[in-house]
Amino acid sequence: MKLDILALAAHPDDVELSCAGTLIKAIQSGKKAGVVDFTQGELGTRGTPQIRLSEAQAAGEIMGLSARENLGFRDGFFKNDEGHQLEVIKMIRKYQPEIVLANAIKDRHSDHGRASELAREACFLSGLAMIKTELNGEEQKPWRPKTVYHYIQSIPHNPDVIVDVSSAWDTKIKAVKAFKSQFFDPESKEPQTYISSPEFWQMIESRGIHYGHEIGVKYGEGFTVERTPGVSTIFDLI
């Protein structure tokens, strides 16, 4: 299955919190999008890996994803090395996305920056014909996405690109709320965490409004890119 956009993420819920609106809006316009989570988030304080997997599938259905996979990398300890790169390359070659969305280049959680590097390098290496990979017993063809955009997570960054996600915002929030074990739940008996307070929800809302305000719309999602972004004509800019 060829996808137009593939989002790569260190943990289940990274995508929902940071770039789900962009994926949903693309899907609404007829594009195909998918997500590959690197880990099961097994080091998370709340919930279990099994719960996170079921929540991720539910969130994927809400977003309308064409595919969602989990590579089962070790949460907190995966590396940007050859073995991990080859597994990500297999996914890139399998789905042949035009655009890849990846974790923040620098962030509060060390997994995010490392996943960012892993995604970026795998996207480049995936285009090299001399790197051989197989999937289901068949040799894969080289594929390099046109560009990699890094979504913004805990640490604020000045975005290079902001996407108007106003029409997708309500669905994005439903997808985030699919991760009920992780976020604010007044009935939960589990320990409080960085992301389980009502204030965290307020931050997500206010950030969406802030990025939206920057481009004159209700809600936005910001991305950074390690190459100069271009447009076909000046009229492509909002």
CSV table of C-alpha atoms in Angstrom, one decimal:
chain,number,residue,atom,x,y,z
A,1,MET,CA,0.0,0.0,0.0
A,2,LYS,CA,1.4,3.4,-1.0
A,3,LEU,CA,0.8,6.2,1.4
A,4,ASP,CA,1.0,9.9,0.7
A,5,ILE,CA,2.1,10.7,4.3
A,6,LEU,CA,3.8,8.5,6.9
A,7,ALA,CA,4.2,9.7,10.4
A,8,LEU,CA,7.0,8.1,12.5
A,9,ALA,CA,6.8,8.3,16.2
A,10,ALA,CA,8.8,7.2,19.2
A,11,HIS,CA,5.7,6.5,21.3
A,12,PRO,CA,2.0,5.8,20.7
A,13,ASP,CA,0.3,9.2,21.2
A,14,ASP,CA,3.2,11.3,19.9
A,15,VAL,CA,1.5,11.7,16.6
A,16,GLU,CA,-2.0,12.4,18.1
A,17,LEU,CA,-0.7,15.2,20.3
A,18,SER,CA,1.5,16.9,17.7
A,19,CYS,CA,0.4,16.3,14.1
A,20,ALA,CA,-2.9,14.4,14.0
A,21,GLY,CA,-4.7,17.5,12.7
A,22,THR,CA,-2.4,17.6,9.7
A,23,LEU,CA,-2.9,13.9,9.0
A,24,ILE,CA,-6.7,14.1,9.4
A,25,LYS,CA,-6.9,17.1,7.1
A,26,ALA,CA,-4.9,15.3,4.4
A,27,ILE,CA,-7.2,12.3,4.8
A,28,GLN,CA,-10.2,14.5,4.5
A,29,SER,CA,-8.8,15.7,1.1
A,30,GLY,CA,-8.4,12.2,-0.2
A,31,LYS,CA,-4.8,11.5,0.7
A,32,LYS,CA,-3.7,8.2,2.4
A,33,ALA,CA,-1.8,8.5,5.7
A,34,GLY,CA,-0.3,6.0,8.1
A,35,VAL,CA,1.6,5.8,11.4
A,36,VAL,CA,4.6,3.7,12.5
A,37,ASP,CA,5.2,3.8,16.2
A,38,PHE,CA,8.7,2.8,17.3
A,39,THR,CA,7.9,1.6,20.8
A,40,GLN,CA,4.9,0.4,22.8
A,41,GLY,CA,5.5,3.1,25.4
A,42,GLU,CA,6.2,0.4,28.0
A,43,LEU,CA,8.1,2.8,30.3
A,44,GLY,CA,5.0,5.0,30.7
A,45,THR,CA,3.8,5.4,34.3
A,46,ARG,CA,0.1,4.8,33.6
A,47,GLY,CA,-1.6,2.0,31.7
A,48,THR,CA,0.2,-1.0,30.1
A,49,PRO,CA,1.8,-1.7,26.7
A,50,GLN,CA,-1.3,-3.7,25.8
A,51,ILE,CA,-3.6,-0.9,26.7
A,52,ARG,CA,-1.5,1.6,24.7
A,53,LEU,CA,-1.6,-0.6,21.6
A,54,SER,CA,-5.4,-0.9,21.8
A,55,GLU,CA,-5.7,2.9,22.3
A,56,ALA,CA,-3.4,3.5,19.4
A,57,GLN,CA,-5.5,1.4,17.1
A,58,ALA,CA,-8.7,3.2,18.3
A,59,ALA,CA,-7.0,6.5,17.7
A,60,GLY,CA,-6.0,5.4,14.2
A,61,GLU,CA,-9.6,4.5,13.4
A,62,ILE,CA,-10.7,7.9,14.5
A,63,MET,CA,-8.1,9.6,12.3
A,64,GLY,CA,-9.0,7.4,9.4
A,65,LEU,CA,-5.5,6.0,8.9
A,66,SER,CA,-4.9,3.5,6.1
A,67,ALA,CA,-2.2,1.7,8.2
A,68,ARG,CA,-0.7,1.7,11.7
A,69,GLU,CA,2.2,-0.5,12.8
A,70,ASN,CA,4.4,-0.8,15.9
A,71,LEU,CA,8.0,-1.8,15.5
A,72,GLY,CA,8.4,-3.0,19.1
A,73,PHE,CA,11.7,-1.1,19.7
A,74,ARG,CA,12.7,-0.9,23.4
A,75,ASP,CA,11.2,2.2,25.0
A,76,GLY,CA,13.9,4.5,26.4
A,77,PHE,CA,16.8,2.5,25.0
A,78,PHE,CA,16.4,2.1,21.3
A,79,LYS,CA,19.3,3.4,19.3
A,80,ASN,CA,20.0,5.2,16.0
A,81,ASP,CA,22.1,2.3,14.7
A,82,GLU,CA,22.1,0.0,11.7
A,83,GLY,CA,19.7,-2.5,13.1
A,84,HIS,CA,17.1,0.0,14.0
A,85,GLN,CA,17.6,2.0,10.8
A,86,LEU,CA,17.0,-1.1,8.7
A,87,GLU,CA,13.7,-1.8,10.4
A,88,VAL,CA,12.6,1.8,9.7
A,89,ILE,CA,13.8,1.6,6.1
A,90,LYS,CA,11.6,-1.5,5.6
A,91,MET,CA,8.6,0.6,6.6
A,92,ILE,CA,9.5,3.5,4.4
A,93,ARG,CA,10.0,1.2,1.4
A,94,LYS,CA,6.8,-0.7,2.2
A,95,TYR,CA,4.6,2.4,2.2
A,96,GLN,CA,6.6,4.7,-0.2
A,97,PRO,CA,5.4,8.0,1.3
A,98,GLU,CA,6.0,11.3,-0.4
A,99,ILE,CA,6.2,13.1,3.0
A,100,VAL,CA,7.4,11.8,6.3
A,101,LEU,CA,6.5,13.5,9.6
A,102,ALA,CA,8.9,12.8,12.4
A,103,ASN,CA,9.5,13.6,16.1
A,104,ALA,CA,10.9,16.9,17.3
A,105,ILE,CA,14.6,17.4,16.6
A,106,LYS,CA,15.1,18.5,20.2
A,107,ASP,CA,12.7,17.8,23.1
A,108,ARG,CA,12.1,17.2,26.8
A,109,HIS,CA,12.0,13.4,26.3
A,110,SER,CA,15.3,12.0,25.0
A,111,ASP,CA,13.5,9.4,22.9
A,112,HIS,CA,12.0,12.1,20.8
A,113,GLY,CA,15.3,13.6,19.6
A,114,ARG,CA,16.8,10.2,19.0
A,115,ALA,CA,13.7,9.1,17.1
A,116,SER,CA,14.0,12.2,15.0
A,117,GLU,CA,17.6,11.4,14.0
A,118,LEU,CA,16.7,7.8,13.3
A,119,ALA,CA,13.8,8.8,11.1
A,120,ARG,CA,15.8,11.4,9.2
A,121,GLU,CA,18.7,9.1,8.5
A,122,ALA,CA,16.5,6.1,7.6
A,123,CYS,CA,14.7,8.3,5.1
A,124,PHE,CA,17.9,9.1,3.3
A,125,LEU,CA,19.4,5.6,3.5
A,126,SER,CA,16.1,4.1,2.2
A,127,GLY,CA,16.9,5.7,-1.2
A,128,LEU,CA,20.2,3.9,-1.6
A,129,ALA,CA,20.0,0.9,-3.9
A,130,MET,CA,23.0,-0.8,-2.4
A,131,ILE,CA,21.2,-1.2,1.0
A,132,LYS,CA,19.2,-4.4,0.6
A,133,THR,CA,16.1,-5.2,2.6
A,134,GLU,CA,13.4,-7.8,2.4
A,135,LEU,CA,9.8,-7.8,3.6
A,136,ASN,CA,7.8,-11.1,3.7
A,137,GLY,CA,10.5,-12.8,1.7
A,138,GLU,CA,10.6,-10.2,-1.1
A,139,GLU,CA,13.4,-7.8,-1.9
A,140,GLN,CA,12.2,-4.2,-1.5
A,141,LYS,CA,12.9,-1.4,-3.9
A,142,PRO,CA,14.7,1.8,-2.8
A,143,TRP,CA,12.5,4.7,-1.9
A,144,ARG,CA,13.3,8.2,-0.6
A,145,PRO,CA,10.5,10.5,0.6
A,146,LYS,CA,10.6,14.0,-0.9
A,147,THR,CA,10.9,15.7,2.5
A,148,VAL,CA,10.8,15.2,6.2
A,149,TYR,CA,9.0,17.6,8.5
A,150,HIS,CA,9.5,17.5,12.3
A,151,TYR,CA,6.4,18.1,14.4
A,152,ILE,CA,6.7,20.2,17.6
A,153,GLN,CA,6.3,18.5,21.0
A,154,SER,CA,6.9,19.6,24.6
A,155,ILE,CA,9.6,22.2,23.9
A,156,PRO,CA,8.3,25.2,21.9
A,157,HIS,CA,10.1,25.9,18.6
A,158,ASN,CA,9.7,28.5,16.0
A,159,PRO,CA,8.0,26.6,13.2
A,160,ASP,CA,9.2,26.8,9.6
A,161,VAL,CA,5.7,25.7,8.4
A,162,ILE,CA,2.3,26.0,10.1
A,163,VAL,CA,-0.6,23.9,8.8
A,164,ASP,CA,-4.2,25.2,9.2
A,165,VAL,CA,-5.9,22.3,11.0
A,166,SER,CA,-9.1,24.1,12.0
A,167,SER,CA,-11.4,21.7,10.2
A,168,ALA,CA,-9.7,18.7,11.7
A,169,TRP,CA,-9.2,20.0,15.3
A,170,ASP,CA,-12.3,18.3,16.9
A,171,THR,CA,-11.3,14.9,15.4
A,172,LYS,CA,-7.7,15.4,16.5
A,173,ILE,CA,-8.9,15.9,20.1
A,174,LYS,CA,-11.1,12.7,19.9
A,175,ALA,CA,-8.0,10.8,18.7
A,176,VAL,CA,-5.9,12.1,21.6
A,177,LYS,CA,-8.7,11.2,24.1
A,178,ALA,CA,-8.6,7.6,22.8
A,179,PHE,CA,-5.4,7.4,25.0
A,180,LYS,CA,-7.6,7.4,28.1
A,181,SER,CA,-5.0,5.7,30.2
A,182,GLN,CA,-2.5,8.5,29.7
A,183,PHE,CA,-4.4,11.8,30.1
A,184,PHE,CA,-6.6,13.5,32.6
A,185,ASP,CA,-9.2,11.2,34.0
A,186,PRO,CA,-10.8,12.3,37.4
A,187,GLU,CA,-11.8,8.7,38.0
A,188,SER,CA,-8.3,7.3,37.5
A,189,LYS,CA,-6.4,5.9,40.6
A,190,GLU,CA,-3.1,5.8,38.8
A,191,PRO,CA,-0.2,8.2,39.7
A,192,GLN,CA,-0.3,11.7,38.2
A,193,THR,CA,2.2,12.4,35.5
A,194,TYR,CA,3.5,15.3,33.3
A,195,ILE,CA,0.7,14.7,30.8
A,196,SER,CA,-2.2,13.6,33.1
A,197,SER,CA,-3.2,17.0,34.5
A,198,PRO,CA,-6.1,19.2,33.2
A,199,GLU,CA,-3.4,21.9,32.6
A,200,PHE,CA,-1.8,19.7,29.9
A,201,TRP,CA,-5.1,19.7,28.0
A,202,GLN,CA,-5.1,23.5,28.2
A,203,MET,CA,-1.6,23.6,26.8
A,204,ILE,CA,-2.6,21.5,23.8
A,205,GLU,CA,-5.5,23.8,23.1
A,206,SER,CA,-3.6,27.0,23.6
A,207,ARG,CA,-0.7,25.9,21.4
A,208,GLY,CA,-3.1,25.0,18.6
A,209,ILE,CA,-4.7,28.5,19.0
A,210,HIS,CA,-1.3,30.2,19.1
A,211,TYR,CA,-0.1,28.5,15.9
A,212,GLY,CA,-3.4,29.2,14.3
A,213,HIS,CA,-3.3,32.8,15.2
A,214,GLU,CA,0.1,33.2,13.6
A,215,ILE,CA,-1.4,32.4,10.2
A,216,GLY,CA,-4.8,33.9,10.7
A,217,VAL,CA,-6.8,30.8,11.4
A,218,LYS,CA,-8.4,29.2,14.4
A,219,TYR,CA,-6.0,26.2,14.9
A,220,GLY,CA,-2.6,25.3,13.6
A,221,GLU,CA,0.1,22.7,13.9
A,222,GLY,CA,3.7,23.7,13.5
A,223,PHE,CA,6.6,21.9,11.9
A,224,THR,CA,10.3,22.5,11.5
A,225,VAL,CA,12.3,21.3,8.5
A,226,GLU,CA,16.1,20.9,7.9
A,227,ARG,CA,15.9,22.1,4.4
A,228,THR,CA,14.6,25.3,2.9
A,229,PRO,CA,10.8,24.8,2.2
A,230,GLY,CA,9.6,25.8,-1.2
A,231,VAL,CA,6.3,26.6,-2.9
A,232,SER,CA,5.3,26.4,-6.6
A,233,THR,CA,4.0,30.0,-6.6
A,234,ILE,CA,3.8,32.9,-4.2
A,235,PHE,CA,0.0,32.3,-4.1
A,236,ASP,CA,0.5,29.0,-2.2
A,237,LEU,CA,1.3,31.0,0.9
A,238,ILE,CA,-1.5,32.0,3.3
